């Protein structure tokens, strides 16, 4: 399956990818970042999968999510009739479940299923036994049960069955994980859980306040973001997958199953802007727990429960998606210095307060510590927004976000009565602003650049008017946007920055696709500049890149007309929501920055 051929189901603690052919090829249990028990996505069927569909594994004739839910329905038309498979993960009580209901729509259809459980990312072949008609798989700390309405026969380290389903008949299959030292969990009632899951999602979507012309796209993106939230703690993962390549066959393969402060704060803003203050409160609590301690120990990412050690390693027994190796788990970028996250955190907490979230004195105390660090270190080079693995630089975006951190601190004092050295913060803020305008601006070309002294451009420059650093119609911003449109676009999409053999910025070989967030940023800036027709045209092009279920990965590769990178990606759906909001405004005047 291509990356865009997958659907997402989840229970807000983990998630599965279901292929268009009816195969679940990726599932980590019990958490997003746990070892996978189905890892065919990064290897092959031998690394674990669960397939249900008519014999031959043909793609579904059609599929959809039930409206305003994360419940997937896939249908196959066959010469003898039509069959539907309903896939979902019910909200978790104790143990995670995956439910697959096979429903006869018309006629009588032959259906087959194949189950290969492989714990530890496809490495452990479990011991499987039959107990009271159900299958149990045990391997090390993991155990799983399959409750099946038809008997499965073992062979070749897999279990299979073939059966027939008539119109109106419904056969529920339930896969349940639990720690191997615990007894078998109580079996859930599939049909009851289906009703409960549908009601939960519909009630959640009913809270959405977005009413613009792209509501369907916004709602699907919001549901996706909610699905990437780890309910027990409020942490938000960047994506539910690891090592889906940015360049097919290349080495730019990273583990995104963690909580990046940057991604999470942008996700938080999108949720708050659409009426979801509860998620904002939960995320703030997660943040305060995760970053508690010394300000110099702030990390760019954490585990879903706030874990700080995320060591990167390679899984050499997996071939990688379409041969894209290495397959990585963990992420060494956790140790990088990325000064922009201080601004992201300050901005998110400021917006949370402005949106009506009750003030938290503990939060302000921690913010004061973060500000002390910014004042002392803002003038240092760092790895920047894109987590480059080349030399540290004075990245323009990092300086701008340090400005944001201090700017929001000043606003806290001026507008919300917080105590702090506002005059000192204001002086440092203004000094950063002046330095960026002097050292990061190329007057001859009338554009800001990626870093001090560089001639390269960077899509992150598009964020400058959004955070209030300069108005969108400032001549320097107009020139920067024009330069990006001229020099940093490929096949009509915005690249993050130039990737070439003689460019050592990111320190990695190979190329990459167009980072989708960057093009959505351009849409929003165009709208802020009053270029609504151009913005709408680009926005519609970007929407057309979503798969048939409305999902986006990290990047799009125009060379192959394919989605690439981890999937689905919060950092793509968040700017989609912001861009739709910007375009939904009816007046033609330039828009104010989001910080106001």
Short mmCIF file of C-alpha atoms in Angstrom, two decimals, residues 386 458-460 462-463 466 481 484-485 488-496 513-527 534-543 545 552 554-556 558 571-572 575-576 578-580 583:
data_model
loop_
_atom_site.label_atom_id
_atom_site.label_comp_id
_atom_site.label_asym_id
_atom_site.label_seq_id
_atom_site.Cartn_x
_atom_site.Cartn_y
_atom_site.Cartn_z
CA UNK A 386 13.87 21.81 11.28
CA UNK A 458 13.52 29.25 4.58
CA UNK A 459 9.77 28.65 4.68
CA UNK A 460 9.69 29.41 8.41
CA UNK A 462 6.42 32.95 6.50
CA UNK A 463 5.57 32.71 10.20
CA UNK A 466 1.60 35.31 11.96
CA UNK A 481 7.05 36.22 0.44
CA UNK A 484 9.96 32.40 -1.39
CA UNK A 485 7.39 32.11 -4.17
CA UNK A 488 11.56 28.05 -2.84
CA UNK A 489 8.59 26.61 -4.69
CA UNK A 490 8.67 23.34 -6.61
CA UNK A 491 5.73 22.33 -8.79
CA UNK A 492 3.61 24.89 -7.00
CA UNK A 493 4.47 23.77 -3.44
CA UNK A 494 6.76 25.41 -0.87
CA UNK A 495 9.93 23.59 0.18
CA UNK A 496 11.30 23.98 3.71
CA UNK A 513 9.26 16.18 -0.68
CA UNK A 514 7.47 19.47 -0.17
CA UNK A 515 6.68 19.95 3.52
CA UNK A 516 2.92 20.50 3.46
CA UNK A 517 2.80 22.88 6.42
CA UNK A 518 4.93 25.37 4.50
CA UNK A 519 2.42 25.67 1.68
CA UNK A 520 -0.43 26.13 4.16
CA UNK A 521 1.63 28.91 5.78
CA UNK A 522 1.85 30.61 2.41
CA UNK A 523 -1.94 30.38 2.09
CA UNK A 524 -2.38 32.13 5.43
CA UNK A 525 0.11 34.87 4.64
CA UNK A 526 -1.53 35.46 1.27
CA UNK A 527 -4.86 35.85 3.07
CA UNK A 534 -4.43 33.26 -4.93
CA UNK A 535 -4.67 31.95 -1.41
CA UNK A 536 -7.90 30.09 -2.11
CA UNK A 537 -6.47 28.54 -5.29
CA UNK A 538 -3.41 27.22 -3.44
CA UNK A 539 -5.55 26.03 -0.53
CA UNK A 540 -7.79 24.02 -2.84
CA UNK A 541 -4.71 22.45 -4.45
CA UNK A 542 -3.46 21.42 -1.04
CA UNK A 543 -6.83 19.96 -0.07
CA UNK A 545 -3.56 16.15 -1.90
CA UNK A 552 -2.34 14.13 5.12
CA UNK A 554 4.14 15.19 6.49
CA UNK A 555 5.16 15.90 2.89
CA UNK A 556 4.12 15.57 -0.74
CA UNK A 558 5.66 16.03 -6.76
CA UNK A 571 1.97 19.40 11.62
CA UNK A 572 0.08 19.21 8.30
CA UNK A 575 -1.95 24.73 9.40
CA UNK A 576 -4.82 23.42 7.26
CA UNK A 578 -5.45 27.87 10.44
CA UNK A 579 -5.53 28.48 6.69
CA UNK A 580 -9.23 27.61 6.48
CA UNK A 583 -9.82 32.25 4.33
#
